[in-house]
Short mmCIF file of N, CA and C in Angstrom, two decimals:
data_model
loop_
_atom_site.label_atom_id
_atom_site.label_comp_id
_atom_site.label_asym_id
_atom_site.label_seq_id
_atom_site.Cartn_x
_atom_site.Cartn_y
_atom_site.Cartn_z
N MET A 193 1.67 -28.71 7.87
CA MET A 193 1.31 -28.25 5.88
C MET A 193 -0.22 -28.77 6.45
N GLN A 194 -0.57 -27.28 4.72
CA GLN A 194 -1.84 -27.90 4.15
C GLN A 194 -2.64 -27.97 3.01
N LEU A 195 -2.90 -28.08 2.56
CA LEU A 195 -3.66 -28.39 1.18
C LEU A 195 -4.97 -26.53 0.87
N ARG A 196 -4.46 -26.58 -0.66
CA ARG A 196 -5.87 -26.32 -1.11
C ARG A 196 -7.67 -26.89 -0.94
N LEU A 197 -8.18 -26.16 -0.70
CA LEU A 197 -9.47 -27.13 -0.02
C LEU A 197 -10.13 -27.15 -1.25
N THR A 198 -10.53 -28.15 -2.41
CA THR A 198 -11.38 -28.86 -3.36
C THR A 198 -12.89 -28.49 -2.33
N LYS A 199 -13.52 -29.09 -3.20
CA LYS A 199 -15.30 -29.15 -2.91
C LYS A 199 -14.96 -30.64 -2.97
N ASN A 200 -14.47 -31.42 -3.56
CA ASN A 200 -14.60 -32.73 -2.81
C ASN A 200 -14.19 -33.00 -1.82
N ILE A 201 -12.88 -32.36 -1.22
CA ILE A 201 -12.45 -32.61 -0.28
C ILE A 201 -13.13 -32.07 1.26
N GLN A 202 -13.95 -31.22 0.28
CA GLN A 202 -15.22 -29.99 1.41
C GLN A 202 -16.77 -31.21 1.58
N GLU A 203 -16.93 -32.06 1.10
CA GLU A 203 -18.56 -32.38 0.79
C GLU A 203 -17.30 -33.78 1.78
N ALA A 204 -16.35 -34.23 1.73
CA ALA A 204 -15.88 -35.57 3.23
C ALA A 204 -16.33 -35.13 4.29
N VAL A 205 -15.71 -33.80 4.30
CA VAL A 205 -15.59 -32.90 6.03
C VAL A 205 -17.29 -33.02 6.12
N HIS A 206 -17.47 -32.48 5.24
CA HIS A 206 -19.54 -32.40 5.34
C HIS A 206 -20.00 -33.63 5.77
N ALA A 207 -19.78 -35.30 4.84
CA ALA A 207 -19.44 -36.19 5.94
C ALA A 207 -19.42 -36.92 6.80
N ALA A 208 -17.67 -36.76 7.22
CA ALA A 208 -18.01 -36.65 8.75
C ALA A 208 -17.88 -36.05 9.65
N LEU A 209 -17.96 -34.56 9.19
CA LEU A 209 -18.92 -33.75 10.37
C LEU A 209 -20.08 -34.34 10.66
N ALA A 210 -20.72 -35.27 9.58
CA ALA A 210 -22.52 -36.03 10.08
C ALA A 210 -22.47 -37.10 11.26
N GLY A 211 -21.49 -37.59 11.50
CA GLY A 211 -21.27 -38.65 12.09
C GLY A 211 -21.00 -38.23 13.68
N GLU A 212 -21.55 -39.45 14.48
CA GLU A 212 -21.56 -39.13 15.65
C GLU A 212 -20.63 -38.82 16.26
N ASP A 213 -19.31 -39.81 16.09
CA ASP A 213 -17.54 -40.44 17.35
C ASP A 213 -16.78 -39.37 16.32
N PHE A 214 -16.45 -38.11 16.04
CA PHE A 214 -15.78 -37.77 15.04
C PHE A 214 -15.80 -36.55 16.09
N PRO A 215 -13.73 -37.35 16.10
CA PRO A 215 -13.03 -36.42 17.53
C PRO A 215 -13.09 -34.39 17.74
N LEU A 216 -13.59 -34.33 19.51
CA LEU A 216 -13.53 -32.97 19.64
C LEU A 216 -12.46 -31.85 19.36
N LYS A 217 -10.86 -32.90 19.00
CA LYS A 217 -9.99 -32.04 19.29
C LYS A 217 -10.07 -31.48 17.20
N TYR A 218 -10.65 -32.00 16.11
CA TYR A 218 -10.28 -31.44 14.77
C TYR A 218 -11.60 -30.94 15.00
N LYS A 219 -13.00 -31.26 15.52
CA LYS A 219 -14.04 -30.73 14.78
C LYS A 219 -14.39 -29.03 15.20
N GLU A 220 -13.72 -28.25 15.37
CA GLU A 220 -13.22 -26.88 15.61
C GLU A 220 -13.29 -26.85 14.25
N GLU A 221 -11.65 -27.21 13.74
CA GLU A 221 -11.46 -26.47 12.55
C GLU A 221 -11.64 -27.52 11.13
N ALA A 222 -12.42 -28.59 11.21
CA ALA A 222 -13.25 -29.12 10.25
C ALA A 222 -14.17 -28.04 10.05
N GLU A 223 -15.66 -27.46 10.89
CA GLU A 223 -16.30 -27.25 11.33
C GLU A 223 -16.15 -25.63 10.72
N GLN A 224 -14.98 -24.91 10.65
CA GLN A 224 -14.51 -23.72 9.03
C GLN A 224 -14.37 -23.99 8.82
N VAL A 225 -13.50 -25.78 8.22
CA VAL A 225 -13.72 -25.44 6.80
C VAL A 225 -14.68 -25.72 5.73
N ALA A 226 -15.72 -26.55 6.83
CA ALA A 226 -16.91 -26.57 5.85
C ALA A 226 -17.33 -25.66 5.52
N SER A 227 -17.35 -24.39 6.42
CA SER A 227 -17.80 -23.48 6.34
C SER A 227 -17.43 -22.42 5.32
N ILE A 228 -16.80 -22.66 4.85
CA ILE A 228 -15.54 -21.78 3.87
C ILE A 228 -16.49 -22.18 2.60
N SER A 229 -16.91 -20.80 1.84
CA SER A 229 -16.50 -20.67 0.56
C SER A 229 -15.44 -20.65 -0.85
N LEU A 230 -15.52 -21.77 -0.76
CA LEU A 230 -14.65 -21.93 -1.96
C LEU A 230 -14.35 -20.98 -2.86
N GLU A 231 -14.65 -20.48 -3.11
CA GLU A 231 -14.84 -18.50 -4.59
C GLU A 231 -12.95 -18.03 -4.31
N LYS A 232 -12.84 -18.36 -2.45
CA LYS A 232 -11.40 -17.43 -2.46
C LYS A 232 -10.61 -19.02 -1.67
N PRO A 233 -8.88 -18.73 -2.54
CA PRO A 233 -8.46 -20.29 -1.78
C PRO A 233 -8.66 -19.79 -0.47
N SER A 234 -8.02 -21.21 0.03
CA SER A 234 -8.55 -21.88 1.02
C SER A 234 -7.91 -23.20 1.65
N GLY A 235 -7.13 -22.90 3.14
CA GLY A 235 -6.37 -24.82 2.91
C GLY A 235 -6.87 -25.04 3.82
N ILE A 236 -6.94 -26.75 4.47
CA ILE A 236 -6.81 -27.72 5.13
C ILE A 236 -5.27 -28.14 5.55
N SER A 237 -5.32 -28.78 6.71
CA SER A 237 -4.27 -29.44 7.36
C SER A 237 -4.53 -30.52 6.78
N LEU A 238 -2.51 -31.43 6.43
CA LEU A 238 -2.80 -32.55 6.44
C LEU A 238 -3.06 -33.21 6.88
N ASP A 239 -2.87 -32.96 8.57
CA ASP A 239 -3.38 -33.92 9.53
C ASP A 239 -5.36 -34.64 9.84
N LEU A 240 -5.96 -32.93 9.42
CA LEU A 240 -7.20 -33.04 9.14
C LEU A 240 -7.87 -33.71 7.93
N LEU A 241 -7.14 -33.61 7.61
CA LEU A 241 -7.26 -34.94 6.01
C LEU A 241 -7.32 -35.88 5.95
N LYS A 242 -5.87 -36.77 6.60
CA LYS A 242 -5.57 -38.17 6.99
C LYS A 242 -6.91 -38.56 7.57
N LEU A 243 -7.19 -37.61 8.54
CA LEU A 243 -8.12 -37.79 9.52
C LEU A 243 -9.45 -38.35 9.18
N ILE A 244 -10.10 -37.46 8.44
CA ILE A 244 -11.28 -37.77 8.18
C ILE A 244 -10.88 -38.32 6.56
N ALA A 245 -10.00 -38.74 5.95
CA ALA A 245 -9.99 -40.23 4.82
C ALA A 245 -10.01 -41.40 6.31
N GLN A 246 -9.17 -41.74 7.35
CA GLN A 246 -9.24 -42.61 7.96
C GLN A 246 -10.99 -42.28 8.46
N TYR A 247 -11.85 -41.26 8.91
CA TYR A 247 -12.69 -41.30 8.85
C TYR A 247 -14.10 -41.71 8.29
N LEU A 248 -13.71 -41.33 7.11
CA LEU A 248 -14.17 -42.22 6.27
C LEU A 248 -14.35 -43.81 6.13
N ASP A 249 -13.29 -44.09 6.32
CA ASP A 249 -12.71 -44.92 6.01
C ASP A 249 -13.61 -46.52 6.86
N ARG A 250 -13.21 -46.37 7.80
CA ARG A 250 -13.88 -46.53 8.85
C ARG A 250 -16.04 -46.90 9.54
N SER A 251 -16.13 -45.42 8.80
CA SER A 251 -17.31 -45.48 8.44
C SER A 251 -18.38 -45.91 7.38
N SER A 252 -18.17 -46.03 5.98
CA SER A 252 -18.08 -46.08 4.84
C SER A 252 -18.56 -47.81 4.50
N VAL A 253 -19.87 -48.46 3.66
CA VAL A 253 -19.17 -49.04 3.04
C VAL A 253 -18.03 -49.64 2.10
N GLU A 254 -17.89 -50.55 1.60
CA GLU A 254 -16.96 -51.00 0.74
C GLU A 254 -17.37 -50.19 -0.63
N GLN A 255 -18.29 -50.30 -0.93
CA GLN A 255 -18.86 -49.72 -2.52
C GLN A 255 -18.56 -48.10 -2.66
N ASP A 256 -18.82 -47.52 -1.70
CA ASP A 256 -18.75 -46.60 -0.88
C ASP A 256 -17.44 -45.42 0.16
N ARG A 257 -16.31 -46.15 -0.13
CA ARG A 257 -15.65 -45.82 0.85
C ARG A 257 -14.55 -45.30 -0.54
N THR A 258 -14.13 -44.03 0.29
CA THR A 258 -12.78 -42.69 0.22
C THR A 258 -11.64 -43.57 -0.10
N TRP A 259 -11.05 -43.33 -0.57
CA TRP A 259 -9.48 -43.74 -0.99
C TRP A 259 -8.77 -42.00 -0.57
N PHE A 260 -7.93 -43.08 0.32
CA PHE A 260 -6.86 -41.13 0.95
C PHE A 260 -7.33 -39.92 -0.51
N HIS A 261 -6.32 -41.07 -1.62
CA HIS A 261 -5.30 -40.57 -3.01
C HIS A 261 -7.10 -40.15 -3.57
N GLU A 262 -7.88 -40.60 -3.84
CA GLU A 262 -9.32 -39.65 -3.76
C GLU A 262 -9.81 -38.86 -3.65
N LEU A 263 -9.13 -38.13 -3.03
CA LEU A 263 -9.66 -37.01 -1.83
C LEU A 263 -8.73 -35.49 -1.74
N ILE A 264 -7.76 -36.50 -2.24
CA ILE A 264 -6.17 -35.24 -2.32
C ILE A 264 -6.29 -35.21 -4.48
N ARG A 265 -7.39 -35.53 -5.54
CA ARG A 265 -6.81 -35.39 -6.95
C ARG A 265 -7.36 -33.73 -6.71
N GLY A 266 -6.61 -33.17 -7.80
CA GLY A 266 -7.17 -31.61 -7.71
C GLY A 266 -6.43 -30.61 -6.82
N THR A 267 -5.87 -31.54 -5.49
CA THR A 267 -5.73 -29.92 -4.94
C THR A 267 -4.03 -30.06 -4.70
N GLU A 268 -3.36 -29.63 -4.20
CA GLU A 268 -1.77 -28.57 -4.13
C GLU A 268 -1.97 -28.70 -2.65
N VAL A 269 -0.63 -27.35 -2.60
CA VAL A 269 0.20 -27.47 -1.78
C VAL A 269 -0.48 -25.83 -1.02
N TYR A 270 -1.09 -25.20 -0.35
CA TYR A 270 -1.89 -24.63 -0.11
C TYR A 270 -0.68 -23.47 0.86
N VAL A 271 -0.53 -21.63 0.28
CA VAL A 271 1.13 -21.71 1.06
C VAL A 271 0.04 -20.02 1.17
N GLU A 272 -0.75 -19.67 2.11
CA GLU A 272 -1.28 -18.89 2.74
C GLU A 272 -0.73 -17.58 2.54
N PRO A 273 -1.27 -16.42 1.05
CA PRO A 273 -1.14 -15.17 0.25
C PRO A 273 -0.32 -14.54 1.81
N LYS A 274 1.32 -14.38 1.62
CA LYS A 274 1.68 -12.93 2.34
C LYS A 274 1.07 -11.49 2.39
N GLU A 275 0.49 -11.22 3.76
CA GLU A 275 0.05 -9.62 3.87
C GLU A 275 1.45 -8.54 2.89
N PRO A 276 0.91 -7.86 2.54
CA PRO A 276 1.71 -6.65 2.51
C PRO A 276 2.36 -5.78 3.39
N PRO A 277 3.48 -5.70 3.31
CA PRO A 277 3.81 -4.74 4.64
C PRO A 277 3.16 -3.52 5.46
N PRO A 278 3.22 -2.47 5.43
CA PRO A 278 2.47 -2.13 6.56
C PRO A 278 3.50 -0.57 5.57
N LYS A 279 2.91 0.11 5.06
CA LYS A 279 3.10 1.85 4.45
C LYS A 279 3.33 1.93 5.72
N ASN A 280 5.25 3.06 5.11
CA ASN A 280 5.51 3.70 6.61
C ASN A 280 4.61 5.15 5.67
N PRO A 281 4.60 6.20 6.26
CA PRO A 281 3.95 7.42 5.48
C PRO A 281 5.11 8.57 5.63
N GLU A 282 6.19 8.51 6.26
CA GLU A 282 7.25 9.33 6.00
C GLU A 282 7.88 9.24 4.15
N PHE A 283 8.11 7.58 4.45
CA PHE A 283 8.51 7.63 2.92
C PHE A 283 7.27 8.18 1.93
N GLU A 284 6.49 7.43 2.16
CA GLU A 284 4.78 7.54 0.99
C GLU A 284 4.69 9.47 0.97
N ALA A 285 5.55 9.68 1.92
CA ALA A 285 5.17 11.70 2.11
C ALA A 285 6.08 12.54 1.19
N TYR A 286 7.10 11.49 1.12
CA TYR A 286 8.71 11.39 0.37
C TYR A 286 8.10 11.17 -1.15
N MET A 287 7.82 9.46 -1.18
CA MET A 287 7.95 9.90 -2.86
C MET A 287 6.27 10.60 -3.74
N GLU A 288 6.10 11.03 -2.43
CA GLU A 288 4.83 12.24 -3.62
C GLU A 288 5.27 12.84 -3.28
N GLN A 289 6.26 13.75 -2.64
CA GLN A 289 7.03 15.01 -3.18
C GLN A 289 8.08 14.75 -4.52
N LEU A 290 8.75 13.75 -4.86
CA LEU A 290 9.79 14.15 -5.31
C LEU A 290 8.80 14.39 -6.88
N ARG A 291 7.68 12.92 -6.90
CA ARG A 291 6.60 12.46 -7.30
C ARG A 291 6.11 14.26 -7.96
N ALA A 292 5.90 15.15 -7.07
CA ALA A 292 5.18 16.35 -7.35
C ALA A 292 6.35 16.71 -7.77
N GLN A 293 7.61 16.37 -7.47
CA GLN A 293 9.35 17.26 -8.38
C GLN A 293 9.00 17.86 -9.99
N GLN A 294 8.22 16.35 -9.43
CA GLN A 294 9.13 15.47 -11.47
C GLN A 294 8.01 15.81 -12.57
N ARG A 295 6.88 16.33 -11.87
CA ARG A 295 5.85 16.39 -12.25
C ARG A 295 6.15 18.08 -13.21
N GLU A 296 6.71 18.63 -11.45
CA GLU A 296 6.85 20.18 -11.45
C GLU A 296 8.18 20.42 -12.97
N LYS A 297 8.79 19.29 -13.04
CA LYS A 297 10.16 19.29 -14.48
C LYS A 297 9.18 19.35 -16.12
N GLU A 298 8.99 17.79 -14.98
CA GLU A 298 8.08 18.21 -16.98
C GLU A 298 7.00 18.78 -17.26
N TYR A 299 5.98 19.75 -16.77
CA TYR A 299 5.48 20.66 -16.68
C TYR A 299 5.99 22.23 -17.81
N ALA A 300 7.48 22.25 -16.21
CA ALA A 300 8.09 23.27 -17.40
C ALA A 300 8.82 23.12 -18.15
N LYS A 301 8.66 21.35 -18.91
CA LYS A 301 9.66 21.33 -20.00
C LYS A 301 9.08 21.22 -21.49
N MET A 302 7.86 21.27 -20.57
CA MET A 302 6.93 21.04 -21.76
C MET A 302 6.61 22.59 -21.90
N VAL A 303 6.28 23.71 -21.23
CA VAL A 303 5.91 24.97 -21.77
C VAL A 303 7.36 25.95 -21.72
N SER A 304 8.39 25.01 -21.83
CA SER A 304 9.61 25.97 -22.31
C SER A 304 9.34 26.95 -22.87
N SER A 305 8.85 26.27 -24.01
CA SER A 305 9.37 27.28 -25.90
C SER A 305 8.23 28.05 -25.45
N VAL A 306 7.20 27.79 -24.65
CA VAL A 306 6.19 28.70 -25.20
C VAL A 306 5.91 30.26 -24.07
N VAL A 307 6.16 31.32 -24.89
CA VAL A 307 6.52 32.63 -24.45
C VAL A 307 5.57 33.52 -24.23
N THR A 308 5.09 33.94 -22.89
CA THR A 308 4.20 34.24 -21.88
C THR A 308 3.62 35.66 -21.96
N SER A 309 5.14 36.50 -22.10
CA SER A 309 4.87 37.76 -21.91
C SER A 309 4.72 38.76 -23.46
N GLU A 310 3.49 38.97 -24.01
CA GLU A 310 3.72 39.74 -25.08
C GLU A 310 5.24 40.96 -26.10
N ASP A 311 5.47 41.65 -24.40
CA ASP A 311 6.63 42.09 -24.60
C ASP A 311 7.93 41.27 -25.31
N ASP A 312 8.51 40.08 -25.18
CA ASP A 312 8.97 38.75 -25.06
C ASP A 312 8.15 37.77 -26.71
N LYS A 313 7.11 37.90 -26.88
CA LYS A 313 6.54 37.70 -27.67
C LYS A 313 6.96 37.83 -29.12
N TYR A 314 7.27 38.89 -29.98
CA TYR A 314 7.60 39.74 -30.43
C TYR A 314 9.01 40.80 -30.77
N MET A 315 10.36 39.68 -30.18
CA MET A 315 11.68 40.59 -30.18
C MET A 315 11.70 41.49 -30.96
N TYR A 316 12.60 42.08 -31.84
CA TYR A 316 12.88 43.15 -32.35
C TYR A 316 11.20 42.43 -33.40
N SER A 317 10.42 42.34 -33.15
CA SER A 317 9.09 42.33 -34.14
C SER A 317 9.12 41.31 -34.98
N LEU A 318 9.80 39.55 -34.57
CA LEU A 318 10.44 38.92 -35.50
C LEU A 318 9.46 38.34 -34.19
N ARG A 319 8.55 36.90 -35.27
CA ARG A 319 8.82 35.75 -33.96
C ARG A 319 9.59 35.00 -33.57
N PRO A 320 9.23 34.23 -32.90
CA PRO A 320 10.48 33.16 -32.70
C PRO A 320 11.37 32.19 -33.55
N ASN A 321 10.03 31.80 -34.77
CA ASN A 321 10.63 30.65 -35.75
C ASN A 321 11.56 31.71 -36.74
N GLU A 322 10.52 33.15 -36.15
CA GLU A 322 11.80 33.39 -37.40
C GLU A 322 13.21 34.02 -37.06
N LEU A 323 13.24 34.31 -36.24
CA LEU A 323 14.21 34.38 -35.16
C LEU A 323 15.77 33.55 -35.62
N LYS A 324 14.57 32.47 -35.24
CA LYS A 324 15.61 30.66 -35.17
C LYS A 324 15.96 30.79 -36.81
N GLU A 325 15.31 31.31 -37.47
CA GLU A 325 15.79 30.84 -39.00
C GLU A 325 17.23 32.36 -39.44
N ILE A 326 16.23 33.27 -39.52
CA ILE A 326 17.45 34.04 -39.18
C ILE A 326 19.06 33.67 -38.95
N LYS A 327 18.86 33.36 -38.01
CA LYS A 327 20.74 32.79 -37.01
C LYS A 327 21.39 32.03 -37.86
N GLY A 328 20.41 30.72 -38.61
CA GLY A 328 20.64 29.72 -38.98
C GLY A 328 21.31 30.41 -40.05
N HIS A 329 21.16 31.59 -41.20
CA HIS A 329 21.04 32.66 -41.97
C HIS A 329 22.51 32.84 -41.27
N VAL A 330 22.60 33.48 -40.73
CA VAL A 330 23.85 34.39 -40.83
C VAL A 330 25.06 33.69 -39.75
N THR A 331 24.66 31.91 -39.55
CA THR A 331 25.68 31.44 -39.46
C THR A 331 25.66 30.33 -40.61
N THR A 332 25.33 30.82 -41.44
CA THR A 332 24.73 29.71 -42.59
C THR A 332 26.24 30.54 -43.29
N ILE A 333 25.90 31.76 -43.80
CA ILE A 333 27.07 32.64 -44.54
C ILE A 333 28.16 32.98 -43.49
N LEU A 334 28.34 32.42 -42.07
CA LEU A 334 30.03 33.04 -41.72
C LEU A 334 31.18 32.04 -42.02
N ASN A 335 29.65 31.22 -41.78
CA ASN A 335 30.49 29.33 -42.21
C ASN A 335 31.76 29.66 -44.03
N ILE A 336 30.61 30.14 -44.74
CA ILE A 336 30.60 30.82 -46.08
C ILE A 336 32.33 31.85 -45.94
N ALA A 337 31.68 32.43 -45.28
CA ALA A 337 32.79 33.08 -45.73
C ALA A 337 34.73 31.94 -44.83
N PHE A 338 33.85 32.10 -43.70
CA PHE A 338 35.37 31.31 -43.13
C PHE A 338 36.22 30.68 -44.15
N SER A 339 35.56 29.94 -45.04
CA SER A 339 35.26 28.57 -45.52
C SER A 339 36.38 29.14 -47.00
N MET A 340 35.35 30.39 -47.78
CA MET A 340 35.92 31.18 -48.93
C MET A 340 37.94 31.65 -47.57
N VAL A 341 37.82 32.03 -47.52
CA VAL A 341 39.38 31.70 -46.44
C VAL A 341 40.40 31.82 -46.16
N ALA A 342 39.09 30.47 -45.62
CA ALA A 342 40.39 29.48 -45.88
C ALA A 342 40.87 28.73 -47.04
N VAL A 343 40.09 28.84 -48.33
CA VAL A 343 41.06 28.01 -49.39
C VAL A 343 41.73 29.25 -49.85
N TYR A 344 41.14 30.32 -49.40
CA TYR A 344 43.08 32.04 -49.92
C TYR A 344 43.50 31.43 -49.18
N VAL A 345 43.93 31.50 -48.27
CA VAL A 345 45.26 31.20 -47.79
C VAL A 345 45.44 30.03 -47.66
N ALA A 346 45.24 28.14 -48.08
CA ALA A 346 45.68 27.54 -48.63
C ALA A 346 46.19 27.88 -50.03
N VAL A 347 45.60 28.35 -50.47
CA VAL A 347 45.53 28.07 -52.33
C VAL A 347 46.85 28.95 -52.35
N TYR A 348 47.42 30.28 -51.26
CA TYR A 348 48.28 30.93 -51.23
C TYR A 348 49.79 29.84 -50.87
N MET A 349 49.78 29.42 -50.20
CA MET A 349 50.42 28.66 -49.49
C MET A 349 51.18 27.66 -50.19
N ALA A 350 50.13 27.37 -50.88
CA ALA A 350 50.47 25.59 -51.49
C ALA A 350 51.58 27.23 -53.01
N ALA A 351 51.20 27.47 -53.38
CA ALA A 351 51.73 28.88 -54.87
C ALA A 351 53.07 29.16 -53.61
N LYS A 352 53.28 29.58 -52.65
CA LYS A 352 54.27 30.31 -52.23
C LYS A 352 55.10 28.66 -52.52
N THR A 353 54.70 27.66 -51.72
CA THR A 353 55.78 26.70 -51.70
C THR A 353 56.02 26.03 -53.08
N MET A 354 55.55 26.47 -54.33
CA MET A 354 55.99 25.91 -55.59
C MET A 354 56.54 27.06 -56.59
N THR A 355 56.33 28.22 -56.03
CA THR A 355 57.19 29.41 -56.22
C THR A 355 58.04 30.35 -55.77
N GLN A 356 59.12 30.90 -56.37
CA GLN A 356 59.62 31.91 -55.42
C GLN A 356 58.27 32.60 -55.80
N ASP A 357 57.65 33.62 -57.02
CA ASP A 357 57.47 34.52 -57.98
C ASP A 357 56.06 34.24 -57.06
N VAL A 358 55.87 35.49 -55.99
CA VAL A 358 54.19 35.63 -55.18
C VAL A 358 52.83 36.62 -55.74
N GLY A 359 54.07 37.12 -56.88
CA GLY A 359 52.74 37.99 -57.47
C GLY A 359 53.07 39.45 -57.91
N THR A 360 54.26 39.71 -57.56
CA THR A 360 53.93 41.23 -56.45
C THR A 360 55.34 41.53 -57.79
N VAL A 361 54.73 42.56 -58.03
CA VAL A 361 55.36 44.09 -59.23
C VAL A 361 56.51 44.34 -58.65
N HIS A 362 57.93 44.53 -59.32
CA HIS A 362 58.58 44.68 -58.31
C HIS A 362 59.49 45.70 -59.56
N SER A 363 60.09 46.48 -58.79
CA SER A 363 59.98 47.78 -59.19
C SER A 363 61.46 48.46 -59.96
#
């Protein structure tokens, strides 16, 4: 397990390395920890930290004693950040192809209402907006005519059920 390196811990590592009888087993790791920049998060092993606390406890006088709980104040468990998985070039190429197709669809949708040729621009010498408006008017007229026929048939059928006389002249 590792703990996040703090300035307090790094100063304790420097103080422990200054002593002559620091164990060689942990000396290399301690030197690495002492030289690490604190700007980027990094860790220190719990075993090394315990050793440093014990070493400082033995080598210091009573007033300058560094307790383990003081040494780890402000730190937390260090979890090394995971490296992002390597990207598959085939998958990236496929994704780029899909993005290009999507951009083409969006572009085609955006320019679909725009007419490009001069012949298509004024069909029947009308602008496209005017043609849509005329289509709307014709539809409205047909709806009114259909409604009138439907009302006539409905009135005729209602009159037929009320009386037998449908209004024809008998000679």
